[in-house]
mmCIF file of C-alpha atoms in Angstrom:
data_model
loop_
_atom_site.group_PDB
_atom_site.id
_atom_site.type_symbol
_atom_site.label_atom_id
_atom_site.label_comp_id
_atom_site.label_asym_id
_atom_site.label_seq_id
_atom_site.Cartn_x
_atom_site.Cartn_y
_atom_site.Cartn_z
ATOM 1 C CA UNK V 68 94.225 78.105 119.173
ATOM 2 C CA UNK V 69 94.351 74.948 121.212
ATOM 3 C CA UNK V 70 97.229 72.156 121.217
ATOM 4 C CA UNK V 71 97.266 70.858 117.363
ATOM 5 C CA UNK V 72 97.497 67.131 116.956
ATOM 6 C CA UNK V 73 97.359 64.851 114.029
ATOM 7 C CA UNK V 74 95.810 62.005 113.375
ATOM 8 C CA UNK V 75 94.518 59.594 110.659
ATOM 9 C CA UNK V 76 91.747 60.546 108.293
ATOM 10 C CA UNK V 77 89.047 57.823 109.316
ATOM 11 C CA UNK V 78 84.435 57.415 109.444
ATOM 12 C CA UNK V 79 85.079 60.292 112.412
ATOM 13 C CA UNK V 80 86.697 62.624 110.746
ATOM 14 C CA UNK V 81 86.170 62.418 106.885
ATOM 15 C CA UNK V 82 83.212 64.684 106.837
ATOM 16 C CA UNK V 83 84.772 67.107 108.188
ATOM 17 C CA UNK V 84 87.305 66.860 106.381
ATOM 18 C CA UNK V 85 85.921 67.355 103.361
ATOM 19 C CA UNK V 86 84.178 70.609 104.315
ATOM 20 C CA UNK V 87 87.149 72.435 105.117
ATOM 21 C CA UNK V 88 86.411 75.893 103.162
ATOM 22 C CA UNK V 89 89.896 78.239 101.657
ATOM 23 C CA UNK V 90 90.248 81.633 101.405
ATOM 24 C CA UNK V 91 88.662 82.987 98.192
ATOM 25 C CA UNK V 92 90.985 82.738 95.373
ATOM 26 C CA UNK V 93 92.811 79.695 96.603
ATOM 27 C CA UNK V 94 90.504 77.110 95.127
ATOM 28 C CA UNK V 95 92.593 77.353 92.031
ATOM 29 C CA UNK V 96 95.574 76.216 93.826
ATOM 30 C CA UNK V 97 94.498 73.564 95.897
ATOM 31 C CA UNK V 98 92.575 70.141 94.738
ATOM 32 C CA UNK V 99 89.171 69.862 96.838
ATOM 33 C CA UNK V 100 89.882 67.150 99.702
ATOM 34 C CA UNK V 101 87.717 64.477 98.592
ATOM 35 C CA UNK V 102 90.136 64.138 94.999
ATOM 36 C CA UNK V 103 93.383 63.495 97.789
ATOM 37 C CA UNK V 104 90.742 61.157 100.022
ATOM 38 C CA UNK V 105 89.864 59.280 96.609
ATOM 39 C CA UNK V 106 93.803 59.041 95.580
ATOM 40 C CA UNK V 107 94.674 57.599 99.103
ATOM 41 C CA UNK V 108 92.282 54.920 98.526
ATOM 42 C CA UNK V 109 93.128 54.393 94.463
ATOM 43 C CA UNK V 110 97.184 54.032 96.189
ATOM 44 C CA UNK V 111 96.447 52.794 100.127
ATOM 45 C CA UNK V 112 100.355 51.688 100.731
ATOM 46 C CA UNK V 113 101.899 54.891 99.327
ATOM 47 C CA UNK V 114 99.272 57.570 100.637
ATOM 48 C CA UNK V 115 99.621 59.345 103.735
ATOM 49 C CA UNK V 116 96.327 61.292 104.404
ATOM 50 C CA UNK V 117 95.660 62.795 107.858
ATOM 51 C CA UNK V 118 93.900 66.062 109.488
ATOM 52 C CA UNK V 119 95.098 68.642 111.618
ATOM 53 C CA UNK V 120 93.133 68.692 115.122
ATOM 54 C CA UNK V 121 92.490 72.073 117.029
ATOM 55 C CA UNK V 122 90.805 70.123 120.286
ATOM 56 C CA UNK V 123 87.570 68.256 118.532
ATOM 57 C CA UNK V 124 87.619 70.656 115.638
ATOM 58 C CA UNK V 125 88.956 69.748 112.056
ATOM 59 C CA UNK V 126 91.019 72.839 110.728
ATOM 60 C CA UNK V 127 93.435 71.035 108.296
ATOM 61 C CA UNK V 128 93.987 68.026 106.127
ATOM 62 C CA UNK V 129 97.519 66.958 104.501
ATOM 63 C CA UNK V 130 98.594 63.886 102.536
ATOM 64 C CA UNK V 131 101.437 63.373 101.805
ATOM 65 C CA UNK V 132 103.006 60.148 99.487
ATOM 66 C CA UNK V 133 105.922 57.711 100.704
ATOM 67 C CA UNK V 134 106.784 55.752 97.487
ATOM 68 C CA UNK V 135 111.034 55.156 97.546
ATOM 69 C CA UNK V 136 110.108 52.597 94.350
ATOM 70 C CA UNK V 137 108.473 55.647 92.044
ATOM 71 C CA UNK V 138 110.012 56.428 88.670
ATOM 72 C CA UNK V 139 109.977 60.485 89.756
ATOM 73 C CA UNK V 140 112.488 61.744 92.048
ATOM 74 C CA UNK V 141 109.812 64.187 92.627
ATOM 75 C CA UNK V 142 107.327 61.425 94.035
ATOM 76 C CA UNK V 143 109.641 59.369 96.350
ATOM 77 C CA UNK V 144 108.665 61.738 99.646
ATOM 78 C CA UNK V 145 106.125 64.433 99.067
ATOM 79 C CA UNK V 146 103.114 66.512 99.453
ATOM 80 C CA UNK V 147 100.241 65.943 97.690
ATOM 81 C CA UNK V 148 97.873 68.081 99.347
ATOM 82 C CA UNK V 149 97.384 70.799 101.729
ATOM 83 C CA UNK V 150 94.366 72.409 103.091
ATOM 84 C CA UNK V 151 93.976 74.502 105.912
ATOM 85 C CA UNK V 152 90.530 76.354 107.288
ATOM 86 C CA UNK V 153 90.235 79.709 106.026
ATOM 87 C CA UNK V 154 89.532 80.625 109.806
ATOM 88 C CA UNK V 155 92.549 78.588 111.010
ATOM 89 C CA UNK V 156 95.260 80.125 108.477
ATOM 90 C CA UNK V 157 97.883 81.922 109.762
ATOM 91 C CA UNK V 158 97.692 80.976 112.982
ATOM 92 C CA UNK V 159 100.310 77.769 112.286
ATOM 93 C CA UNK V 160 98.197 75.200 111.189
ATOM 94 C CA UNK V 161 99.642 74.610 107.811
ATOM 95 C CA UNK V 162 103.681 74.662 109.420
ATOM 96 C CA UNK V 163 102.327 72.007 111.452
ATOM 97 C CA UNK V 164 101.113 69.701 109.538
ATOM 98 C CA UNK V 165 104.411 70.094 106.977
ATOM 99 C CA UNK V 166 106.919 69.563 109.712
ATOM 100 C CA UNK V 167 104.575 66.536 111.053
ATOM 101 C CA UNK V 168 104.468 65.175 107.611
ATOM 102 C CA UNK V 169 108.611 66.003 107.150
ATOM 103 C CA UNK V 170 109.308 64.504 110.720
ATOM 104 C CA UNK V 171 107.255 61.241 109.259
ATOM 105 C CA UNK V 172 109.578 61.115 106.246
ATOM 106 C CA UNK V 173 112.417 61.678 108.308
ATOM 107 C CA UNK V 174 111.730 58.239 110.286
ATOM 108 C CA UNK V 175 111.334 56.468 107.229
ATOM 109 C CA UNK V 176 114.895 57.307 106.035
ATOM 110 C CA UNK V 177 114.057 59.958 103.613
ATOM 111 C CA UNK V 178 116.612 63.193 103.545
ATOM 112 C CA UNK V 179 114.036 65.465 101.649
ATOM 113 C CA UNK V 180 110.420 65.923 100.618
ATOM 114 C CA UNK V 181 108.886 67.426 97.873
ATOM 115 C CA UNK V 182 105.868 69.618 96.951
ATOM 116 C CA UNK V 183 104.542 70.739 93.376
ATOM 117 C CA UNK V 184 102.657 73.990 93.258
ATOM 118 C CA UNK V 185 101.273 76.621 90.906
ATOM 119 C CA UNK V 186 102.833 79.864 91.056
ATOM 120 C CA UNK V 187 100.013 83.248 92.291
ATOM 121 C CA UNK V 188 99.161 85.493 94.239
ATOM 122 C CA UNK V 189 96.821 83.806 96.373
ATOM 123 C CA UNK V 190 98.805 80.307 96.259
ATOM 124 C CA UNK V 191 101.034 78.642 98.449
ATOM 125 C CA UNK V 192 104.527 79.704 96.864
ATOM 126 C CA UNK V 193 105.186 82.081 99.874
ATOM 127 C CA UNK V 194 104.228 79.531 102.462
ATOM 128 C CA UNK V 195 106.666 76.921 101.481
ATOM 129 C CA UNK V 196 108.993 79.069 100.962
ATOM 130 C CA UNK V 197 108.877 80.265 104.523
ATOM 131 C CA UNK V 198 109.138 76.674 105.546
ATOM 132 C CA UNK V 199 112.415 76.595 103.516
ATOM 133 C CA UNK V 200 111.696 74.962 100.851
ATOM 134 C CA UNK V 201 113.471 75.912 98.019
ATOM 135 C CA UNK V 202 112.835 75.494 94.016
ATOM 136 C CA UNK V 203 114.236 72.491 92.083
ATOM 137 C CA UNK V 204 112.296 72.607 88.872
ATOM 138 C CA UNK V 205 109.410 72.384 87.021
ATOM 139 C CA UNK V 206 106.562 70.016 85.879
ATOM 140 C CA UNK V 207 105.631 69.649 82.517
ATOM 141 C CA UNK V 208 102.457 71.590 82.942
ATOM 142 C CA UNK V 209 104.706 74.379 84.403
ATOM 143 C CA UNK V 210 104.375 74.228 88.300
ATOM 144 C CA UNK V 211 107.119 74.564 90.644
ATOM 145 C CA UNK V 212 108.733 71.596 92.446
ATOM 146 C CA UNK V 213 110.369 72.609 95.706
ATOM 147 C CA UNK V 214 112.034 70.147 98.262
ATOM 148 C CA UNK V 215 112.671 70.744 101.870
ATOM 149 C CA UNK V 216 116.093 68.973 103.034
ATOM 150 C CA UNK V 217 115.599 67.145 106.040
#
């Protein structure tokens, strides 16, 4: 693995994008790419969308929401979405773009970010955790919301 870098979703890289392929099993967890690249255009000042770089290759794509006027705590600073390349996981991919996303809160003033997941086997419970995020309730359809303190 090369030096990762992050930069904008944009024409260059939205294809790509959009192809990343998961592990099987984790489609249930995670919403395809193209529903977070339609919600970043449906909310353009709140939505944060960018992909991980390994050299010219795509390998991840995060977006992440910066809203301090929502109604939800929850919403304020968060991830919405995470993918990372089945051939690119566990090799620090995801970690990067979180803390890249969590360093962007950070300069915007916010002290924590959030992330709403479903609980499984082949889900992302264990990753966040690692990260150190920790559990602060539940969504009315029953997923977990964790925040990270920054």
């Amino acid at each position: 693995m090369g030096e990762l870098r992050l930069v904008e979703l944009s024409a260059s890289n939205i294809v790509a994008a959009n192809s990343l392929t998961l592990k099987p099993g984790q489609e249930q967890y995670v919403a395809p790419v193209s529903h977070s690249i339609a919600e970043a255009y449906v909310n353009p000042i709140t939505a944060w969308p960018r992909v991980v770089l390994d050299g010219d290759d795509v390998v991840g794509f995060i977006q992440g929401n910066f809203d301090p006027d929502s109604d939800h705590e929850e919403f304020k600073g968060c991830i919405w979405s995470i993918n990372v390349a089945a051939t690119a996981q566990g090799r620090g991919v995801g970690r990067f773009a979180v803390l890249s996303l969590a360093e962007e809160a950070r300069s915007r003033g916010y002290d924590r970010i959030t992330v709403m997941f479903e609980p499984g086997e082949d889900g992302p419970e264990a990753f966040f955790y690692r990260l150190g995020f920790s559990s602060i309730g539940e969504t009315q359809y029953g997923e977990t919301i964790a925040a990270l303190s920054l």
